[in-house]
XYZ file of C-alpha atoms in Angstrom:
280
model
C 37.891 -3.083 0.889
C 41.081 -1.235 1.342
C 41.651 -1.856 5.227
C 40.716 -5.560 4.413
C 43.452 -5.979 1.931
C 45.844 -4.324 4.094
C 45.027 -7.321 6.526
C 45.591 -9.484 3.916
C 49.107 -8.124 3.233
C 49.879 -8.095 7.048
C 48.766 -11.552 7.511
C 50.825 -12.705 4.975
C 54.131 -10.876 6.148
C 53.431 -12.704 9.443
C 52.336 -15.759 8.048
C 54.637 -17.952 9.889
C 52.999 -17.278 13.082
C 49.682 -18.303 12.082
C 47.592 -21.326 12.922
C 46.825 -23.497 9.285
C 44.439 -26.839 9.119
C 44.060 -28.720 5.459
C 40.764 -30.430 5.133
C 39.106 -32.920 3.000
C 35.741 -32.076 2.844
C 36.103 -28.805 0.714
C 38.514 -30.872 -2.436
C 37.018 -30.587 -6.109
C 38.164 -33.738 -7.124
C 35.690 -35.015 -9.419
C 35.973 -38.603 -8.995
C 34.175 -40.411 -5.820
C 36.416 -43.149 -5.295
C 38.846 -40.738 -2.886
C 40.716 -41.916 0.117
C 41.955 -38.944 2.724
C 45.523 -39.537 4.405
C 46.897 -37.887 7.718
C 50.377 -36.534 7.080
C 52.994 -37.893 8.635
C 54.165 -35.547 11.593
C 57.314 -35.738 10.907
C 57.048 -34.497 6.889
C 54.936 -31.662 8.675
C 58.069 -30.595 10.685
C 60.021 -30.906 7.517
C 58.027 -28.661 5.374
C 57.588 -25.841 8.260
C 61.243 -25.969 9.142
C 61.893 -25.297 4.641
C 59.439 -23.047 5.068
C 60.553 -21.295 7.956
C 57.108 -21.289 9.697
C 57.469 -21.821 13.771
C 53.840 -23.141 14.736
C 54.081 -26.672 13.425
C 52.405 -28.304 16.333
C 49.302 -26.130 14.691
C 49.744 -27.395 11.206
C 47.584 -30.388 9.975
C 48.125 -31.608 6.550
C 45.676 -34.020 5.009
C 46.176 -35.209 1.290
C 42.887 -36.694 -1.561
C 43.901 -38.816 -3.869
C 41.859 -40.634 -6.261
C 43.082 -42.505 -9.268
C 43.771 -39.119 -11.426
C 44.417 -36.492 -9.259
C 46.141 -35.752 -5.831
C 45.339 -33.256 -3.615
C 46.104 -30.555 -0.720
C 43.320 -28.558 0.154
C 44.371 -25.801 2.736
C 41.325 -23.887 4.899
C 42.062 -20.625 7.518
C 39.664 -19.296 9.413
C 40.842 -16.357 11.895
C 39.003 -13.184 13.659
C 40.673 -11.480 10.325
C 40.859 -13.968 7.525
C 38.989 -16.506 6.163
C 40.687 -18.181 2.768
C 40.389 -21.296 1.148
C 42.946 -22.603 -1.166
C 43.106 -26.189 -3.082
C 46.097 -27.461 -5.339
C 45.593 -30.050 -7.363
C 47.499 -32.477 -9.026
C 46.835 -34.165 -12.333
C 48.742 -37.447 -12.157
C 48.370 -38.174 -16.241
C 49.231 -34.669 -17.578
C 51.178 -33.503 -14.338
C 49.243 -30.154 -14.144
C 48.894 -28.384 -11.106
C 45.633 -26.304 -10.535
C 44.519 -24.172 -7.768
C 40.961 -23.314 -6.496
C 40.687 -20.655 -3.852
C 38.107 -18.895 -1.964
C 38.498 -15.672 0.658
C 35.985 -13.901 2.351
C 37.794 -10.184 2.360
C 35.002 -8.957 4.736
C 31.892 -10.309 6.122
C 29.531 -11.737 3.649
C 31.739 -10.660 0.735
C 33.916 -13.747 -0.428
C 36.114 -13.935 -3.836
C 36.522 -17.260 -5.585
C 39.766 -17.502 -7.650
C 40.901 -20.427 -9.494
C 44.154 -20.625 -11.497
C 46.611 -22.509 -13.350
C 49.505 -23.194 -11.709
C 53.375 -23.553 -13.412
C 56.168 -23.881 -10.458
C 59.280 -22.848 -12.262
C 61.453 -24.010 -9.137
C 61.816 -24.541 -5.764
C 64.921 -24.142 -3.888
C 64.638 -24.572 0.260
C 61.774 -22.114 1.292
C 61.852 -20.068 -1.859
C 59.669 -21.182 -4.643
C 59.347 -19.370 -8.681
C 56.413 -19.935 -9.748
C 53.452 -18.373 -12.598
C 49.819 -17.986 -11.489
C 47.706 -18.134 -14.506
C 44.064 -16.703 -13.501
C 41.759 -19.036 -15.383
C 38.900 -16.685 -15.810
C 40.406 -13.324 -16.695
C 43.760 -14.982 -18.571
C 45.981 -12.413 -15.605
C 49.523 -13.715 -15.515
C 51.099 -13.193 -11.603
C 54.657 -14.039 -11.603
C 55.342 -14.806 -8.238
C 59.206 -15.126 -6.820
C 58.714 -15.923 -2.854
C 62.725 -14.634 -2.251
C 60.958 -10.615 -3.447
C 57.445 -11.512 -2.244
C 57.603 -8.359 0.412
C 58.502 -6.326 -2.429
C 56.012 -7.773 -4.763
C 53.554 -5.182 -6.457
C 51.241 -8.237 -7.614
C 47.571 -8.306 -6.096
C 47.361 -9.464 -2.658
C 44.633 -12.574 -3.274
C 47.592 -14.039 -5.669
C 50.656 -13.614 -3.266
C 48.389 -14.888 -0.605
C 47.249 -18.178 -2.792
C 51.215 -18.293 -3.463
C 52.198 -18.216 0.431
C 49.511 -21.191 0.996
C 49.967 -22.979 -1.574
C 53.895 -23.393 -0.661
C 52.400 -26.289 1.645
C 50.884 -28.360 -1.294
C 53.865 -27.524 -3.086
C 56.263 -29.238 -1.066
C 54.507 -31.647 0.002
C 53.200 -33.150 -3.697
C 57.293 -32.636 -4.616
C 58.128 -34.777 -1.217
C 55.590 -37.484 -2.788
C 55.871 -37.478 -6.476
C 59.648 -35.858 -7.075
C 61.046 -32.218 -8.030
C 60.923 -33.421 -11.439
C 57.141 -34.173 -11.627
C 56.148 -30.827 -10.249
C 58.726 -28.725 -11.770
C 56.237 -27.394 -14.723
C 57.275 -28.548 -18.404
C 56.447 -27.559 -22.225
C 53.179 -29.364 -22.607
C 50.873 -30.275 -25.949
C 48.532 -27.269 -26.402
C 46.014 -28.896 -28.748
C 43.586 -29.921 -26.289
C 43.443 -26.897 -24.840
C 42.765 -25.130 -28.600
C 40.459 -27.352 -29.312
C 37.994 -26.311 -26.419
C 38.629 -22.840 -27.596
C 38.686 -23.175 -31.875
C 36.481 -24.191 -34.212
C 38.993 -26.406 -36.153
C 38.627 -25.018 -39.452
C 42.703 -25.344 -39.578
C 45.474 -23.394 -38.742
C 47.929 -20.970 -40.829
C 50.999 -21.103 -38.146
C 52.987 -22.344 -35.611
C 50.580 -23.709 -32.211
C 53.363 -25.812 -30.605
C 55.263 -23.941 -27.606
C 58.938 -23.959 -27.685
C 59.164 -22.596 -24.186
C 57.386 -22.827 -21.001
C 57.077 -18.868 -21.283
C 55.224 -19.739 -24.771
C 52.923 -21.876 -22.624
C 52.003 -19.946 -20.446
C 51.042 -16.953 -22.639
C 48.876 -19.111 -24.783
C 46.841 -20.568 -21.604
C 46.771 -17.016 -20.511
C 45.205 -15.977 -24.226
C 43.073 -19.050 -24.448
C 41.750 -18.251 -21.022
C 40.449 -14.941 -22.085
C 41.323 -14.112 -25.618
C 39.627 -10.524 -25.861
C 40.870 -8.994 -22.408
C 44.325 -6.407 -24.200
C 43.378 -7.299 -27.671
C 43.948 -5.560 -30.365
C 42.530 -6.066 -34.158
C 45.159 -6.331 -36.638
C 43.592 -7.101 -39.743
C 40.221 -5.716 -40.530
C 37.067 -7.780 -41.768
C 37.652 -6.017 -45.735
C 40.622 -8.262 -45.698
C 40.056 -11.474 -44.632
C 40.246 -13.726 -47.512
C 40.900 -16.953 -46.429
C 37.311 -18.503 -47.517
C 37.739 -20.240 -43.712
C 37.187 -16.792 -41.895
C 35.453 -14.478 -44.232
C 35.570 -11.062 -43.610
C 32.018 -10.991 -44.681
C 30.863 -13.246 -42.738
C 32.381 -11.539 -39.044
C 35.632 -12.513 -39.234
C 38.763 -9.938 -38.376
C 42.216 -11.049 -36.911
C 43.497 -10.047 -33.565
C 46.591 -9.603 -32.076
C 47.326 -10.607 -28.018
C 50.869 -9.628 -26.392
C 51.816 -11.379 -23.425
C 54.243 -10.283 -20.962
C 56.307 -13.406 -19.245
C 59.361 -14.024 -17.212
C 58.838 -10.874 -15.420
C 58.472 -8.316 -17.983
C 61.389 -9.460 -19.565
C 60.026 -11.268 -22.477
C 56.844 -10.630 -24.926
C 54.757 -13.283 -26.404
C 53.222 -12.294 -29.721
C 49.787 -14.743 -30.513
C 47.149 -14.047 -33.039
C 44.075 -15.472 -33.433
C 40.530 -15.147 -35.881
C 37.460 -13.904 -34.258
C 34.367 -13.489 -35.517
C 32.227 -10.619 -34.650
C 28.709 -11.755 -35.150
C 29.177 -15.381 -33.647
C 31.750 -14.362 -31.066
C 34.270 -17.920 -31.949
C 37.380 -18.196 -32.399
C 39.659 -19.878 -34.037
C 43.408 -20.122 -35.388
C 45.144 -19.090 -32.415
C 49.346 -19.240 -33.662
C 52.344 -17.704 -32.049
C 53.812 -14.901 -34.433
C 57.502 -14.991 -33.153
Protein backbone atom coordinates (compact mmCIF):
# COMPACT_ATOMS: atom_id res chain seq x y z
CA UNK A 1 0.00 0.00 0.00
CA UNK A 2 2.81 2.28 0.82
CA UNK A 3 4.89 2.00 -2.56
CA UNK A 4 1.43 2.43 -4.31
CA UNK A 5 0.73 5.71 -2.70
CA UNK A 6 4.11 6.87 -3.31
CA UNK A 7 3.11 6.38 -7.09
CA UNK A 8 0.26 8.20 -6.50
CA UNK A 9 2.18 11.21 -5.12
CA UNK A 10 4.75 10.94 -8.03
CA UNK A 11 2.15 10.81 -10.60
CA UNK A 12 0.64 13.69 -9.42
CA UNK A 13 3.91 15.90 -9.16
CA UNK A 14 4.29 14.95 -12.85
CA UNK A 15 0.88 15.19 -13.75
CA UNK A 16 1.32 17.48 -16.58
CA UNK A 17 3.04 14.96 -18.58
CA UNK A 18 0.44 12.46 -18.45
CA UNK A 19 -2.01 11.21 -21.03
CA UNK A 20 -5.99 12.06 -19.64
CA UNK A 21 -9.38 10.88 -21.65
CA UNK A 22 -13.02 12.02 -20.05
CA UNK A 23 -15.70 9.56 -20.88
CA UNK A 24 -19.37 9.31 -20.84
CA UNK A 25 -20.17 6.00 -20.15
CA UNK A 26 -18.98 5.92 -16.42
CA UNK A 27 -21.36 9.55 -15.36
CA UNK A 28 -23.92 9.03 -12.36
CA UNK A 29 -26.30 11.27 -13.62
CA UNK A 30 -29.52 9.94 -12.67
CA UNK A 31 -31.69 11.15 -15.31
CA UNK A 32 -31.79 9.21 -18.89
CA UNK A 33 -32.55 11.94 -21.07
CA UNK A 34 -28.47 12.86 -21.37
CA UNK A 35 -26.80 14.16 -24.44
CA UNK A 36 -22.68 13.77 -24.53
CA UNK A 37 -20.72 16.80 -26.23
CA UNK A 38 -17.06 16.74 -27.71
CA UNK A 39 -15.13 19.71 -26.37
CA UNK A 40 -14.16 22.12 -28.46
CA UNK A 41 -10.30 21.76 -29.22
CA UNK A 42 -9.61 24.90 -28.84
CA UNK A 43 -11.22 25.31 -24.97
CA UNK A 44 -8.98 22.08 -24.49
CA UNK A 45 -5.82 24.14 -25.36
CA UNK A 46 -7.15 26.84 -23.15
CA UNK A 47 -7.61 24.89 -20.05
CA UNK A 48 -4.08 22.93 -20.44
CA UNK A 49 -2.23 26.11 -21.23
CA UNK A 50 -4.16 27.66 -17.36
CA UNK A 51 -3.27 24.63 -16.21
CA UNK A 52 0.11 24.41 -17.30
CA UNK A 53 -0.20 20.79 -18.61
CA UNK A 54 1.98 20.24 -22.07
CA UNK A 55 0.21 17.03 -23.63
CA UNK A 56 -2.97 18.62 -24.90
CA UNK A 57 -3.06 16.81 -28.17
CA UNK A 58 -3.70 13.74 -25.49
CA UNK A 59 -6.48 15.40 -23.64
CA UNK A 60 -10.16 14.60 -24.61
CA UNK A 61 -12.84 16.33 -22.78
CA UNK A 62 -16.41 15.17 -23.14
CA UNK A 63 -19.25 16.93 -21.06
CA UNK A 64 -23.26 15.06 -19.81
CA UNK A 65 -25.74 17.21 -19.42
CA UNK A 66 -29.23 16.47 -18.75
CA UNK A 67 -31.85 18.91 -17.66
CA UNK A 68 -30.47 19.10 -13.84
CA UNK A 69 -27.08 18.38 -13.81
CA UNK A 70 -23.86 18.88 -15.96
CA UNK A 71 -21.10 16.84 -16.05
CA UNK A 72 -17.18 16.02 -16.53
CA UNK A 73 -16.33 12.64 -15.89
CA UNK A 74 -12.45 12.15 -16.09
CA UNK A 75 -11.00 8.23 -16.49
CA UNK A 76 -6.86 7.28 -16.40
CA UNK A 77 -5.73 4.20 -16.98
CA UNK A 78 -1.73 3.79 -16.99
CA UNK A 79 0.85 0.72 -16.28
CA UNK A 80 0.73 2.61 -12.65
CA UNK A 81 -2.62 4.23 -12.11
CA UNK A 82 -5.94 3.59 -12.69
CA UNK A 83 -8.47 6.51 -11.18
CA UNK A 84 -11.75 7.56 -11.95
CA UNK A 85 -13.05 10.89 -11.04
CA UNK A 86 -16.65 12.58 -11.88
CA UNK A 87 -17.73 16.28 -11.00
CA UNK A 88 -20.95 17.09 -11.12
CA UNK A 89 -22.91 19.98 -11.42
CA UNK A 90 -26.31 20.71 -9.97
CA UNK A 91 -27.79 23.38 -12.24
CA UNK A 92 -30.86 24.30 -9.58
CA UNK A 93 -28.84 24.41 -6.30
CA UNK A 94 -25.35 25.03 -8.05
CA UNK A 95 -23.62 22.22 -6.02
CA UNK A 96 -20.70 20.60 -7.20
CA UNK A 97 -20.16 16.84 -6.28
CA UNK A 98 -17.45 14.49 -7.01
CA UNK A 99 -17.47 10.63 -7.41
CA UNK A 100 -14.14 8.93 -7.71
CA UNK A 101 -12.78 5.55 -8.00
CA UNK A 102 -8.80 4.30 -7.94
CA UNK A 103 -7.52 1.03 -8.07
CA UNK A 104 -4.19 1.61 -5.70
CA UNK A 105 -3.00 -1.93 -6.70
CA UNK A 106 -4.34 -4.75 -8.61
CA UNK A 107 -7.73 -5.88 -7.62
CA UNK A 108 -7.83 -3.41 -4.72
CA UNK A 109 -9.86 -0.21 -5.83
CA UNK A 110 -11.15 2.74 -3.36
CA UNK A 111 -14.38 4.54 -4.17
CA UNK A 112 -14.51 8.13 -2.77
CA UNK A 113 -17.23 10.50 -3.25
CA UNK A 114 -17.29 14.06 -1.87
CA UNK A 115 -18.77 17.35 -1.69
CA UNK A 116 -17.16 19.80 -3.40
CA UNK A 117 -16.91 23.91 -2.36
CA UNK A 118 -14.31 25.82 -4.85
CA UNK A 119 -13.44 28.85 -2.83
CA UNK A 120 -11.57 30.39 -5.98
CA UNK A 121 -9.81 30.02 -8.91
CA UNK A 122 -7.22 32.29 -10.11
CA UNK A 123 -5.18 31.10 -13.56
CA UNK A 124 -3.94 27.47 -12.74
CA UNK A 125 -4.33 27.75 -9.01
CA UNK A 126 -7.61 26.78 -7.59
CA UNK A 127 -8.84 26.98 -3.33
CA UNK A 128 -11.01 24.71 -2.86
CA UNK A 129 -12.74 22.26 0.35
CA UNK A 130 -13.22 18.51 -0.22
CA UNK A 131 -15.93 17.38 2.01
CA UNK A 132 -15.74 13.35 2.19
CA UNK A 133 -19.40 12.38 2.14
CA UNK A 134 -19.10 9.17 4.00
CA UNK A 135 -16.66 9.80 6.83
CA UNK A 136 -17.64 13.86 7.18
CA UNK A 137 -13.21 14.39 6.55
CA UNK A 138 -12.70 18.02 5.61
CA UNK A 139 -9.41 18.32 2.95
CA UNK A 140 -8.62 21.84 2.37
CA UNK A 141 -6.91 21.84 -0.70
CA UNK A 142 -4.80 25.13 -2.02
CA UNK A 143 -3.20 23.90 -5.56
CA UNK A 144 -0.38 27.07 -5.22
CA UNK A 145 1.07 24.57 -1.70
CA UNK A 146 -0.22 21.29 -3.18
CA UNK A 147 3.64 19.83 -3.18
CA UNK A 148 3.75 20.79 0.30
CA UNK A 149 0.38 19.51 1.17
CA UNK A 150 0.25 16.92 4.15
CA UNK A 151 -3.49 15.98 3.09
CA UNK A 152 -4.06 12.23 1.91
CA UNK A 153 -2.93 11.50 -1.47
CA UNK A 154 -6.55 10.05 -2.98
CA UNK A 155 -7.86 13.82 -2.11
CA UNK A 156 -4.94 15.90 -3.70
CA UNK A 157 -5.15 13.51 -6.54
CA UNK A 158 -9.21 13.98 -6.98
CA UNK A 159 -8.15 17.84 -6.57
CA UNK A 160 -5.41 17.73 -9.50
CA UNK A 161 -8.22 15.98 -11.83
CA UNK A 162 -10.83 17.58 -11.02
CA UNK A 163 -9.06 21.09 -12.02
CA UNK A 164 -10.32 19.97 -15.63
CA UNK A 165 -14.11 19.93 -14.71
CA UNK A 166 -13.42 22.89 -12.82
CA UNK A 167 -12.51 25.08 -15.49
CA UNK A 168 -14.26 23.90 -17.84
CA UNK A 169 -18.02 24.07 -15.97
CA UNK A 170 -16.61 27.93 -14.97
CA UNK A 171 -15.79 28.46 -18.95
CA UNK A 172 -19.62 27.31 -19.48
CA UNK A 173 -21.68 28.51 -16.65
CA UNK A 174 -19.43 31.67 -15.18
CA UNK A 175 -16.88 32.14 -12.12
CA UNK A 176 -19.79 33.25 -10.28
CA UNK A 177 -21.90 30.03 -10.59
CA UNK A 178 -19.11 27.78 -9.49
CA UNK A 179 -17.52 29.93 -6.99
CA UNK A 180 -19.29 28.00 -3.85
CA UNK A 181 -21.88 30.24 -1.79
CA UNK A 182 -23.77 30.16 1.78
CA UNK A 183 -26.54 27.77 0.93
CA UNK A 184 -30.05 26.77 2.92
CA UNK A 185 -29.10 23.85 5.22
CA UNK A 186 -32.62 22.60 5.98
CA UNK A 187 -32.83 20.04 3.46
CA UNK A 188 -29.89 18.65 4.30
CA UNK A 189 -31.13 18.47 8.32
CA UNK A 190 -34.02 17.18 7.45
CA UNK A 191 -32.53 13.86 5.92
CA UNK A 192 -30.52 13.73 9.06
CA UNK A 193 -33.27 14.97 12.11
CA UNK A 194 -36.23 13.84 13.26
CA UNK A 195 -37.96 17.29 13.30
CA UNK A 196 -39.08 17.39 16.72
CA UNK A 197 -37.80 21.28 16.58
CA UNK A 198 -34.85 23.05 17.17
CA UNK A 199 -33.42 25.13 20.31
CA UNK A 200 -30.73 27.31 18.15
CA UNK A 201 -29.34 28.86 15.40
CA UNK A 202 -29.23 26.18 11.94
CA UNK A 203 -28.68 28.95 9.33
CA UNK A 204 -24.85 29.38 8.23
CA UNK A 205 -23.48 32.80 8.25
CA UNK A 206 -20.36 31.71 6.45
CA UNK A 207 -19.33 29.33 3.88
CA UNK A 208 -16.82 27.96 6.65
CA UNK A 209 -20.22 27.40 8.77
CA UNK A 210 -21.35 25.35 5.77
CA UNK A 211 -19.06 23.38 5.35
CA UNK A 212 -18.61 22.18 8.96
CA UNK A 213 -22.25 21.36 9.23
CA UNK A 214 -22.19 19.10 5.88
CA UNK A 215 -19.06 17.72 7.33
CA UNK A 216 -21.13 16.92 10.85
CA UNK A 217 -24.26 15.91 9.06
CA UNK A 218 -22.18 13.59 6.96
CA UNK A 219 -20.98 11.69 9.92
CA UNK A 220 -22.14 13.15 13.15
CA UNK A 221 -20.41 10.60 15.65
CA UNK A 222 -16.80 10.42 13.99
CA UNK A 223 -14.69 13.31 17.00
CA UNK A 224 -17.74 13.58 19.09
CA UNK A 225 -17.88 14.28 22.27
CA UNK A 226 -21.04 14.09 24.85
CA UNK A 227 -21.67 17.23 26.56
CA UNK A 228 -24.66 16.80 28.45
CA UNK A 229 -25.45 13.49 29.97
CA UNK A 230 -28.87 11.50 29.61
CA UNK A 231 -29.74 12.54 33.77
CA UNK A 232 -30.15 15.92 32.28
CA UNK A 233 -32.01 16.07 29.40
CA UNK A 234 -35.23 17.64 30.15
CA UNK A 235 -36.62 18.91 27.24
CA UNK A 236 -39.75 16.33 27.10
CA UNK A 237 -38.56 16.26 23.06
CA UNK A 238 -35.27 14.28 23.90
CA UNK A 239 -35.69 12.60 27.19
CA UNK A 240 -32.86 11.55 28.91
CA UNK A 241 -34.82 8.53 29.80
CA UNK A 242 -35.71 7.63 26.87
CA UNK A 243 -31.73 7.59 25.14
CA UNK A 244 -31.27 10.92 24.63
CA UNK A 245 -27.73 12.83 25.61
CA UNK A 246 -26.31 15.96 23.75
CA UNK A 247 -23.12 16.00 21.83
CA UNK A 248 -20.73 18.34 20.95
CA UNK A 249 -18.75 18.27 17.19
CA UNK A 250 -15.72 20.84 16.56
CA UNK A 251 -14.84 21.46 13.15
CA UNK A 252 -11.66 22.75 11.96
CA UNK A 253 -12.05 25.13 8.62
CA UNK A 254 -10.10 27.61 6.64
CA UNK A 255 -7.02 25.75 7.30
CA UNK A 256 -6.87 25.31 10.91
CA UNK A 257 -7.48 28.74 11.36
CA UNK A 258 -11.01 28.76 12.44
CA UNK A 259 -13.24 26.26 14.74
CA UNK A 260 -16.80 25.49 14.18
CA UNK A 261 -18.66 24.64 17.37
CA UNK A 262 -22.20 22.39 16.42
CA UNK A 263 -24.22 20.40 18.82
CA UNK A 264 -26.65 18.08 18.23
CA UNK A 265 -29.25 15.35 20.33
CA UNK A 266 -28.60 11.74 19.92
CA UNK A 267 -30.25 9.09 21.17
CA UNK A 268 -28.54 6.06 22.37
CA UNK A 269 -31.01 3.27 22.05
CA UNK A 270 -32.50 4.38 18.56
CA UNK A 271 -29.26 5.80 17.22
CA UNK A 272 -31.31 9.39 15.59
CA UNK A 273 -30.57 12.45 15.73
CA UNK A 274 -31.84 15.46 15.88
CA UNK A 275 -31.36 19.33 16.73
CA UNK A 276 -28.19 19.87 15.11
CA UNK A 277 -27.41 24.10 15.94
CA UNK A 278 -24.20 26.00 15.67
CA UNK A 279 -23.06 27.15 19.29
CA UNK A 280 -20.94 30.25 18.22
Amino acid sequence: MKKSLIKIIIFTLLFSSLPIKILAEESSIENNNVSATKIDQQDIVEIAHELNVENSSNLEMQSLESDNDTSITTNLDNSDLEAFVEINFNHKSEELTVNSKFELEPGKEEIKNYNLFVHDVNGDDILATLIDQETGDVYNIDSTEIHASIAPAIPVLVAFLGKFGIKWLMKKFGKKAIKSAVKDLNKQLKKKSLGKGSTGRTKARNLEEQIAMKSVLSNPLKGARQVVPASKMKDKRWPGKKGWVKMQRIIEVDRGRKKINIHFNYNKKTKKFDDFKFKN
